[in-house]
Short mmCIF file of C-alpha atoms and ligand atoms in Angstrom, two decimals:
data_model
loop_
_atom_site.label_atom_id
_atom_site.label_comp_id
_atom_site.label_asym_id
_atom_site.label_seq_id
_atom_site.Cartn_x
_atom_site.Cartn_y
_atom_site.Cartn_z
CA MET A 1 2.09 -23.74 -6.76
CA ARG A 2 -1.49 -23.83 -5.48
CA ILE A 3 -2.35 -22.88 -1.94
CA LEU A 4 -5.53 -23.26 0.08
CA ALA A 5 -5.53 -20.55 2.74
CA ILE A 6 -7.71 -20.13 5.82
CA GLU A 7 -8.23 -17.01 7.92
CA THR A 8 -10.22 -17.09 11.17
CA SER A 9 -8.39 -14.70 13.50
CA CYS A 10 -11.33 -12.44 14.26
CA ASP A 11 -14.87 -12.22 12.88
CA GLU A 12 -14.31 -13.03 9.22
CA THR A 13 -14.27 -16.67 8.13
CA ALA A 14 -12.34 -16.77 4.87
CA VAL A 15 -11.00 -19.45 2.55
CA CYS A 16 -9.09 -18.84 -0.66
CA VAL A 17 -7.41 -20.94 -3.33
CA LEU A 18 -4.55 -19.09 -4.96
CA GLU A 19 -2.06 -20.02 -7.64
CA GLY A 20 1.29 -18.23 -7.83
CA GLU A 21 4.29 -17.75 -10.07
CA GLY A 22 7.42 -15.66 -9.58
CA ASN A 23 8.81 -14.36 -6.32
CA PHE A 24 9.04 -11.45 -3.92
CA SER A 25 12.28 -9.94 -5.26
CA ASP A 26 11.51 -10.06 -8.98
CA GLY A 27 7.73 -9.76 -8.74
CA ALA A 28 5.03 -12.39 -8.48
CA GLN A 29 1.86 -13.03 -10.44
CA LEU A 30 -0.97 -14.52 -8.44
CA LYS A 31 -4.36 -15.77 -9.50
CA ILE A 32 -7.30 -16.10 -7.14
CA LEU A 33 -8.90 -19.35 -8.26
CA GLY A 34 -11.57 -19.37 -5.59
CA ASN A 35 -12.45 -17.10 -2.69
CA ALA A 36 -15.17 -17.41 -0.06
CA LEU A 37 -15.61 -15.00 2.83
CA TYR A 38 -18.32 -14.72 5.43
CA SER A 39 -18.34 -11.70 7.73
CA GLN A 40 -19.92 -12.27 11.12
CA ALA A 41 -19.96 -8.53 11.83
CA SER A 42 -23.76 -8.27 12.02
CA LEU A 43 -23.89 -11.15 14.54
CA HIS A 44 -21.41 -9.39 16.82
CA ALA A 45 -23.01 -5.96 16.38
CA PRO A 46 -25.38 -6.34 19.37
CA TYR A 47 -22.31 -6.88 21.62
CA GLY A 48 -20.59 -3.77 20.23
CA GLY A 49 -17.47 -5.84 19.45
CA VAL A 50 -16.37 -9.36 18.66
CA TYR A 51 -17.57 -12.01 21.11
CA PRO A 52 -14.85 -14.73 20.98
CA ASN A 53 -16.96 -17.82 21.63
CA LEU A 54 -19.58 -16.79 19.13
CA ALA A 55 -16.80 -16.16 16.59
CA LYS A 56 -15.42 -19.64 17.24
CA ARG A 57 -18.81 -21.32 16.86
CA GLU A 58 -19.47 -19.46 13.63
CA HIS A 59 -16.04 -20.31 12.20
CA GLN A 60 -16.64 -23.98 13.05
CA GLY A 61 -20.01 -23.94 11.34
CA ASN A 62 -18.85 -22.08 8.25
CA LEU A 63 -15.41 -23.49 7.41
CA PRO A 64 -16.54 -26.71 5.65
CA ALA A 65 -19.09 -24.93 3.43
CA LEU A 66 -16.75 -22.01 2.62
CA SER A 67 -13.94 -24.44 1.78
CA LYS A 68 -16.24 -26.35 -0.52
CA ALA A 69 -17.37 -23.10 -2.16
CA ALA A 70 -13.78 -21.90 -2.71
CA LEU A 71 -12.76 -25.28 -4.15
CA GLU A 72 -15.83 -25.39 -6.40
CA GLU A 73 -15.10 -21.93 -7.75
CA SER A 74 -11.53 -23.09 -8.43
CA GLY A 75 -12.74 -26.14 -10.33
CA LEU A 76 -10.83 -28.26 -7.82
CA PHE A 77 -13.76 -29.70 -5.93
CA HIS A 78 -14.29 -33.35 -6.71
CA ALA A 79 -17.14 -35.03 -4.91
CA ALA A 80 -16.23 -38.33 -3.26
CA ARG A 81 -17.72 -41.01 -1.16
CA ASN A 82 -14.77 -41.83 1.00
CA SER A 83 -15.52 -43.50 4.21
CA VAL A 84 -13.08 -41.83 6.55
CA GLU A 85 -11.65 -44.76 8.47
CA GLY A 86 -11.00 -44.13 12.12
CA GLU A 87 -9.74 -40.71 13.13
CA SER A 88 -6.57 -39.07 11.92
CA LYS A 89 -4.18 -37.63 14.49
CA SER A 90 -5.31 -34.12 13.61
CA LEU A 91 -8.97 -34.98 14.11
CA GLN A 92 -8.30 -36.71 17.41
CA LYS A 93 -6.76 -33.51 18.74
CA ILE A 94 -9.94 -31.47 18.25
CA PRO A 95 -11.87 -31.32 21.51
CA ASP A 96 -15.21 -30.31 20.03
CA GLU A 97 -17.14 -33.39 18.87
CA ALA A 98 -19.58 -31.50 16.61
CA PHE A 99 -16.69 -29.76 14.83
CA ARG A 100 -14.84 -33.06 14.42
CA ALA A 101 -17.97 -34.61 12.93
CA SER A 102 -18.46 -31.79 10.44
CA ILE A 103 -14.82 -31.96 9.30
CA ARG A 104 -15.15 -35.73 8.93
CA GLU A 105 -18.25 -35.23 6.82
CA PHE A 106 -16.50 -32.61 4.67
CA LEU A 107 -13.52 -34.89 4.12
CA SER A 108 -15.61 -37.91 3.27
CA GLY A 109 -17.45 -35.93 0.57
CA THR A 110 -14.36 -34.29 -0.93
CA ALA A 111 -11.66 -36.03 -2.95
CA LYS A 112 -8.16 -34.60 -2.64
CA PRO A 113 -8.03 -31.34 -4.63
CA GLU A 114 -4.93 -30.41 -6.67
CA ILE A 115 -3.32 -28.18 -4.08
CA ASP A 116 0.25 -28.20 -2.81
CA LEU A 117 -0.01 -26.45 0.51
CA VAL A 118 -2.47 -25.37 3.21
CA ALA A 119 -1.75 -22.03 4.91
CA VAL A 120 -3.55 -20.80 8.00
CA THR A 121 -3.42 -17.73 10.23
CA ARG A 122 -1.75 -18.68 13.53
CA GLY A 123 -1.95 -15.25 15.21
CA PRO A 124 -2.30 -12.60 16.35
CA GLY A 125 -6.03 -12.67 17.04
CA LEU A 126 -8.63 -14.30 19.26
CA GLU A 127 -7.24 -17.67 20.32
CA PRO A 128 -10.52 -19.63 20.22
CA ALA A 129 -11.09 -18.28 16.70
CA LEU A 130 -7.50 -18.97 15.58
CA TRP A 131 -7.64 -22.56 16.86
CA THR A 132 -10.68 -23.24 14.71
CA GLY A 133 -8.81 -22.40 11.53
CA ILE A 134 -5.70 -24.28 12.68
CA ASN A 135 -7.65 -27.42 13.59
CA PHE A 136 -9.44 -27.38 10.27
CA ALA A 137 -6.23 -26.71 8.31
CA GLU A 138 -4.36 -29.54 10.00
CA ALA A 139 -7.18 -32.01 9.45
CA VAL A 140 -7.53 -31.30 5.74
CA ALA A 141 -3.77 -31.13 5.18
CA GLU A 142 -3.30 -34.52 6.84
CA ALA A 143 -6.18 -36.06 4.88
CA TRP A 144 -4.81 -34.70 1.59
CA ASP A 145 -1.19 -35.37 2.48
CA VAL A 146 0.10 -31.84 1.93
CA PRO A 147 1.98 -29.63 4.39
CA ALA A 148 0.19 -27.06 6.56
CA ILE A 149 2.01 -23.88 7.53
CA GLY A 150 1.13 -21.01 9.87
CA ILE A 151 1.11 -17.39 8.74
CA ASP A 152 1.21 -14.20 10.80
CA HIS A 153 -1.97 -12.22 10.21
CA MET A 154 -0.05 -8.93 10.28
CA GLU A 155 2.34 -10.19 7.62
CA GLY A 156 -0.80 -10.90 5.60
CA HIS A 157 -1.87 -7.27 5.99
CA ILE A 158 1.60 -6.08 4.89
CA VAL A 159 1.51 -8.35 1.83
CA SER A 160 -2.01 -7.11 0.96
CA ALA A 161 -0.53 -3.62 0.53
CA LEU A 162 1.99 -4.98 -1.97
CA LEU A 163 -0.68 -6.41 -4.27
CA SER A 164 -2.09 -4.72 -7.36
CA GLU A 165 -5.27 -5.98 -8.96
CA GLY A 166 -5.16 -7.05 -12.58
CA PRO A 167 -7.90 -8.42 -14.84
CA GLU A 168 -9.83 -11.61 -14.05
CA HIS A 169 -8.88 -12.13 -10.41
CA THR A 170 -5.17 -11.75 -11.01
CA LEU A 171 -2.85 -9.91 -8.66
CA SER A 172 0.73 -8.85 -9.12
CA THR A 173 3.17 -7.78 -6.46
CA LYS A 174 4.58 -4.27 -6.53
CA PRO A 175 8.39 -4.07 -6.88
CA ALA A 176 10.11 -5.12 -3.68
CA GLU A 177 11.64 -1.88 -2.44
CA LEU A 178 13.60 -2.47 0.75
CA PRO A 179 13.83 -1.26 3.37
CA LEU A 180 10.06 -1.17 3.52
CA LEU A 181 8.23 0.45 6.40
CA ALA A 182 4.85 -1.11 7.17
CA LEU A 183 2.20 0.93 8.94
CA LEU A 184 -0.35 -1.52 10.31
CA ILE A 185 -3.64 0.00 11.38
CA SER A 186 -6.37 -2.45 12.27
CA GLY A 187 -8.95 -3.26 14.90
CA GLY A 188 -6.47 -5.17 17.05
CA HIS A 189 -3.13 -3.57 16.13
CA THR A 190 -1.44 -0.28 15.45
CA GLU A 191 2.26 -0.54 14.79
CA PHE A 192 5.20 0.13 12.51
CA ALA A 193 7.34 -2.76 11.32
CA LEU A 194 10.48 -2.32 9.25
CA MET A 195 11.43 -4.96 6.68
CA ARG A 196 15.10 -4.63 5.70
CA GLU A 197 15.41 -8.20 4.43
CA PRO A 198 12.44 -10.09 3.01
CA PHE A 199 10.19 -11.54 5.74
CA THR A 200 12.17 -10.30 8.74
CA TYR A 201 10.85 -7.43 10.80
CA GLU A 202 12.03 -4.88 13.32
CA GLU A 203 9.52 -3.15 15.54
CA VAL A 204 9.69 0.61 15.16
CA GLY A 205 6.74 1.63 17.30
CA ALA A 206 3.35 0.40 18.47
CA THR A 207 0.32 1.52 20.37
CA LYS A 208 0.64 1.67 24.13
CA ASP A 209 -3.06 1.06 24.64
CA ASP A 210 -5.91 0.85 22.10
CA ALA A 211 -5.53 0.14 18.40
CA VAL A 212 -6.76 2.88 16.10
CA GLY A 213 -9.58 0.68 14.73
CA GLU A 214 -10.59 -0.12 18.30
CA ALA A 215 -10.81 3.63 18.99
CA PHE A 216 -13.04 4.04 15.93
CA ASP A 217 -15.21 1.16 17.17
CA LYS A 218 -15.44 2.49 20.73
CA VAL A 219 -16.25 6.04 19.64
CA ALA A 220 -18.88 4.65 17.27
CA ARG A 221 -20.45 2.91 20.23
CA LEU A 222 -20.53 6.18 22.18
CA LEU A 223 -22.31 7.73 19.21
CA ASP A 224 -24.79 4.82 18.93
CA LEU A 225 -23.34 3.77 15.58
CA PRO A 226 -23.24 0.01 14.89
CA TYR A 227 -20.15 -2.25 14.98
CA PRO A 228 -17.79 -2.20 13.09
CA GLY A 229 -17.68 1.52 13.72
CA GLY A 230 -14.85 2.63 11.41
CA PRO A 231 -16.85 2.97 8.20
CA LYS A 232 -19.84 4.49 10.07
CA ILE A 233 -17.68 7.14 11.74
CA ALA A 234 -16.15 7.97 8.36
CA GLU A 235 -19.61 8.40 6.81
CA ALA A 236 -20.87 10.55 9.69
CA ALA A 237 -17.71 12.68 9.59
CA ALA A 238 -18.05 13.19 5.84
CA ARG A 239 -21.64 14.41 6.30
CA SER A 240 -20.49 16.91 8.89
CA ARG A 241 -17.61 18.18 6.73
CA ALA A 242 -19.94 18.57 3.75
CA ARG A 243 -22.40 20.64 5.74
CA ALA A 244 -21.99 24.40 5.61
CA GLY A 245 -22.86 26.63 8.54
CA GLU A 246 -22.05 27.23 12.14
CA LYS A 247 -20.02 24.51 13.92
CA GLN A 248 -19.03 24.16 17.53
CA GLY A 249 -15.35 24.00 16.74
CA ILE A 250 -14.69 20.75 18.65
CA VAL A 251 -11.01 19.80 18.83
CA PHE A 252 -9.81 16.59 20.47
CA PRO A 253 -6.28 15.97 21.76
CA ARG A 254 -3.53 14.21 19.76
CA PRO A 255 -1.99 12.00 22.50
CA LEU A 256 1.79 11.43 22.37
CA ALA A 257 2.12 14.05 19.63
CA HIS A 258 5.16 15.59 21.29
CA ASP A 259 7.05 12.58 22.57
CA ASP A 260 9.83 11.55 20.27
CA THR A 261 8.93 7.86 19.89
CA CYS A 262 7.04 6.20 17.07
CA ASP A 263 4.52 4.85 19.59
CA PHE A 264 0.82 5.60 19.52
CA SER A 265 -1.85 6.12 22.14
CA PHE A 266 -5.56 6.25 21.44
CA SER A 267 -7.28 5.61 24.75
CA GLY A 268 -7.03 9.25 25.88
CA LEU A 269 -8.64 10.35 22.65
CA LYS A 270 -11.55 7.97 23.22
CA THR A 271 -11.94 9.28 26.79
CA ALA A 272 -11.87 12.88 25.55
CA VAL A 273 -14.76 12.01 23.23
CA LEU A 274 -16.65 10.44 26.14
CA TYR A 275 -16.25 13.57 28.29
CA LYS A 276 -17.20 15.87 25.45
CA LEU A 277 -20.39 13.90 24.85
CA ARG A 278 -21.29 14.11 28.55
CA GLU A 279 -20.82 17.85 28.43
CA MET A 280 -22.95 18.36 25.30
CA GLU A 281 -26.55 17.89 26.30
CA GLY A 282 -29.42 16.97 23.97
CA LEU A 283 -27.20 15.92 21.09
CA SER A 284 -28.64 16.39 17.61
CA GLU A 285 -27.62 14.14 14.72
CA GLU A 286 -25.56 17.03 13.42
CA ASP A 287 -23.73 17.38 16.75
CA LYS A 288 -22.89 13.68 16.68
CA GLU A 289 -21.59 13.95 13.15
CA GLU A 290 -19.43 16.88 14.19
CA VAL A 291 -17.99 14.83 17.06
CA ALA A 292 -17.29 11.99 14.58
CA ALA A 293 -15.45 14.42 12.29
CA ALA A 294 -13.39 15.92 15.13
CA PHE A 295 -12.48 12.40 16.31
CA GLU A 296 -11.52 11.30 12.81
CA ASP A 297 -9.40 14.46 12.37
CA ALA A 298 -7.52 13.66 15.57
CA ALA A 299 -7.03 9.96 14.68
CA ARG A 300 -5.81 10.93 11.20
CA ASP A 301 -3.38 13.51 12.60
CA ILE A 302 -1.93 11.04 15.10
CA VAL A 303 -1.36 8.49 12.34
CA VAL A 304 0.26 11.11 10.10
CA LEU A 305 2.56 12.66 12.68
CA LYS A 306 3.79 9.28 13.92
CA THR A 307 4.29 8.12 10.34
CA ARG A 308 6.36 11.25 9.60
CA ARG A 309 8.53 10.43 12.60
CA ALA A 310 8.89 6.77 11.61
CA LEU A 311 9.83 7.73 8.04
CA GLU A 312 12.46 10.17 9.32
CA ARG A 313 13.87 7.51 11.64
CA THR A 314 14.00 4.63 9.19
CA ASN A 315 14.38 6.32 5.81
CA PRO A 316 12.68 3.50 3.88
CA ARG A 317 12.24 3.20 0.12
CA ALA A 318 8.57 2.36 0.50
CA LEU A 319 5.72 2.78 2.97
CA ALA A 320 3.10 0.01 2.92
CA VAL A 321 -0.13 0.65 4.80
CA GLY A 322 -2.28 -2.32 5.79
CA GLY A 323 -5.15 -3.35 8.08
CA GLY A 324 -8.85 -2.51 8.14
CA VAL A 325 -8.31 1.19 8.91
CA SER A 326 -6.21 1.56 5.73
CA ALA A 327 -9.62 1.79 3.99
CA ASN A 328 -10.21 5.17 5.69
CA ALA A 329 -10.30 7.88 3.03
CA GLU A 330 -9.21 10.71 5.36
CA ILE A 331 -6.18 8.74 6.52
CA GLN A 332 -5.33 7.62 2.98
CA GLY A 333 -5.56 11.19 1.68
CA ALA A 334 -3.43 12.60 4.50
CA LEU A 335 -0.74 9.93 4.03
CA GLU A 336 -0.69 10.62 0.30
CA THR A 337 -0.15 14.33 1.01
CA LEU A 338 2.59 13.55 3.54
CA ILE A 339 4.48 11.40 1.04
CA ARG A 340 4.00 13.79 -1.87
CA GLU A 341 5.07 16.89 0.04
CA GLU A 342 7.75 15.60 2.40
CA PHE A 343 9.00 12.20 1.22
CA PRO A 344 8.66 12.26 -2.58
CA GLU A 345 11.35 9.57 -3.01
CA THR A 346 9.35 7.07 -0.97
CA ALA A 347 6.84 4.78 -2.70
CA LEU A 348 3.43 4.53 -1.01
CA PHE A 349 1.36 1.35 -1.17
CA PHE A 350 -2.22 0.64 -0.06
CA PRO A 351 -4.08 -2.65 -0.49
CA PRO A 352 -6.69 -3.01 -3.23
CA PRO A 353 -10.02 -1.90 -1.64
CA ALA A 354 -11.35 -5.47 -1.48
CA LEU A 355 -8.32 -6.58 0.56
CA THR A 356 -8.10 -3.89 3.27
CA GLY A 357 -10.12 -5.90 5.81
CA ASP A 358 -9.46 -9.45 6.94
CA ASN A 359 -9.39 -11.97 4.09
CA ALA A 360 -7.72 -15.24 3.11
CA VAL A 361 -6.16 -13.89 -0.10
CA MET A 362 -3.51 -12.03 1.90
CA ILE A 363 -2.75 -15.18 3.90
CA ALA A 364 -2.37 -17.24 0.72
CA ALA A 365 -0.24 -14.52 -0.88
CA ALA A 366 2.04 -14.28 2.18
CA ALA A 367 2.41 -18.08 2.22
CA TYR A 368 3.19 -18.15 -1.49
CA LEU A 369 5.78 -15.35 -1.30
CA ARG A 370 7.45 -16.90 1.75
CA ARG A 371 7.71 -20.30 0.10
CA ALA A 372 8.89 -18.90 -3.25
CA HIS A 373 11.58 -16.95 -1.40
CA GLY A 374 12.66 -19.92 0.69
CA ALA A 375 11.91 -18.01 3.91
CA PRO A 376 11.45 -20.02 7.13
CA GLU A 377 8.02 -21.60 7.59
CA VAL A 378 6.16 -22.62 10.72
CA GLU A 379 4.82 -26.16 10.59
CA GLU A 380 4.21 -26.74 14.30
CA LEU A 381 0.84 -25.09 14.50
CA SER A 382 -0.47 -23.39 17.61
CA ALA A 383 -2.58 -20.30 18.05
CA PHE A 384 -0.72 -17.26 19.41
CA GLY A 385 -3.10 -14.48 20.35
CA ASN A 386 -0.22 -12.04 20.82
CA LEU A 387 2.07 -13.19 18.03
CA LYS A 388 4.65 -10.50 17.18
CA LEU A 389 6.16 -9.83 13.78
CA ALA A 390 9.57 -8.89 15.14
CA LYS A 391 11.37 -11.89 16.63
O1 KG4 B 401 -7.88 -5.61 9.73
P1 KG4 B 401 -9.27 -5.69 10.22
O2 KG4 B 401 -10.36 -6.10 9.26
O3 KG4 B 401 -9.37 -6.66 11.44
C1 KG4 B 401 -8.35 -6.75 12.39
O4 KG4 B 401 -7.34 -7.45 12.11
O5 KG4 B 401 -8.51 -6.07 13.43
O6 KG4 B 401 -9.65 -4.27 10.85
C2 KG4 B 401 -10.91 -4.02 11.37
C3 KG4 B 401 -10.95 -2.58 11.87
C4 KG4 B 401 -12.22 -2.26 12.66
O7 KG4 B 401 -11.84 -1.61 13.84
C5 KG4 B 401 -12.98 -1.33 11.73
O8 KG4 B 401 -13.80 -0.40 12.42
C6 KG4 B 401 -11.84 -0.63 11.01
O9 KG4 B 401 -10.92 -1.66 10.76
N1 KG4 B 401 -12.24 0.00 9.75
C7 KG4 B 401 -12.19 1.33 9.53
C8 KG4 B 401 -12.69 1.54 8.21
N2 KG4 B 401 -13.03 0.32 7.69
C9 KG4 B 401 -12.74 -0.61 8.64
N3 KG4 B 401 -11.78 2.34 10.31
C10 KG4 B 401 -11.85 3.58 9.82
N4 KG4 B 401 -12.33 3.87 8.58
C11 KG4 B 401 -12.76 2.89 7.76
N5 KG4 B 401 -13.22 3.19 6.54
ZN1 ZN B 402 -6.72 -7.84 10.38
#
């Protein structure tokens, strides 16, 4: 089965063509035939976060070219001179005339590629951005007469943690060990989801305010570090930790550490950083790096202590960590220690480094595994900004 997948939930425009064999329970082998990703991060950097209408405009402008690039890399792009007669139902639905015209142009220059399915992220995310991917997916699926299905972005992040990289763009799935606890840590979400049966989820805990990645991004802004702040904070913190000598001994709070839920809270931590910075006058670069390290320590500790609680509550066979913040080395290291020392029977999965952030490979992989398993699929496509994994 060959899938063309599209991801536009936030500020990455991504298109992937993936071929799959096998299934979730016995293990699947996937091959990335073509993959094209454009990150808009530098365009949003001046705003200190993602600006939804700019994201939408960029997705609209980039989807045709990225789709062509992914199909070309797959060897499935066949140039055509179709005159697209009239407007398909899917095209008629698209309000933006310029976007409609560019899809029409893409379709008239592209003969039907040998794909079986189009998969697209339907939420959660920024609705104007999600709609762009959905509109594009529906238009190409209708033109090529293949089904289009919607995928939950967070399920994509979970699936990314179950993938292992092999040679030559191949991926295999790790053994399905259920129940599986997913720890999702991204820019928009921070939550635990428990999978007892394939592709069904129970919510175990979630953030009451900011997502952990959002806290990294906001603290980076306070420290004048560019968006996206997570990697910059991690670099600054590492410089501070590596530096010998006198430190100010900054310690930030670990909100909700003592309540007995698996919920998170990060907004108080961000505010504590703000107050600390106001109190410290004439900040040197070294002071800022020390603040970054103290913040990262606190964020890491919150993630670890809530994960300990969630593991105790749910007693899973595996912990899968996904989302952009799963790239954080401090958090990865601390979770590895937690599992090794306290839950040695539990398997621990992280995504391959190239798949921690938003990408279309995880969307294609989730679509493939769902279909191969015979799990329910969503064909009525609408964008859901607040889509939830647990039904
Ligand atoms: O999953 P993702 O790419 O997009 C969302 O679905 O939100 O996650 C993006 C988030 C951003 O907040 C970014 O700052 C954070 O992941 N991030 C990191 C690191 N790399 C990315 N946070 C901490 N440490 C990192 N190394
Ligand atoms: Zn994401």
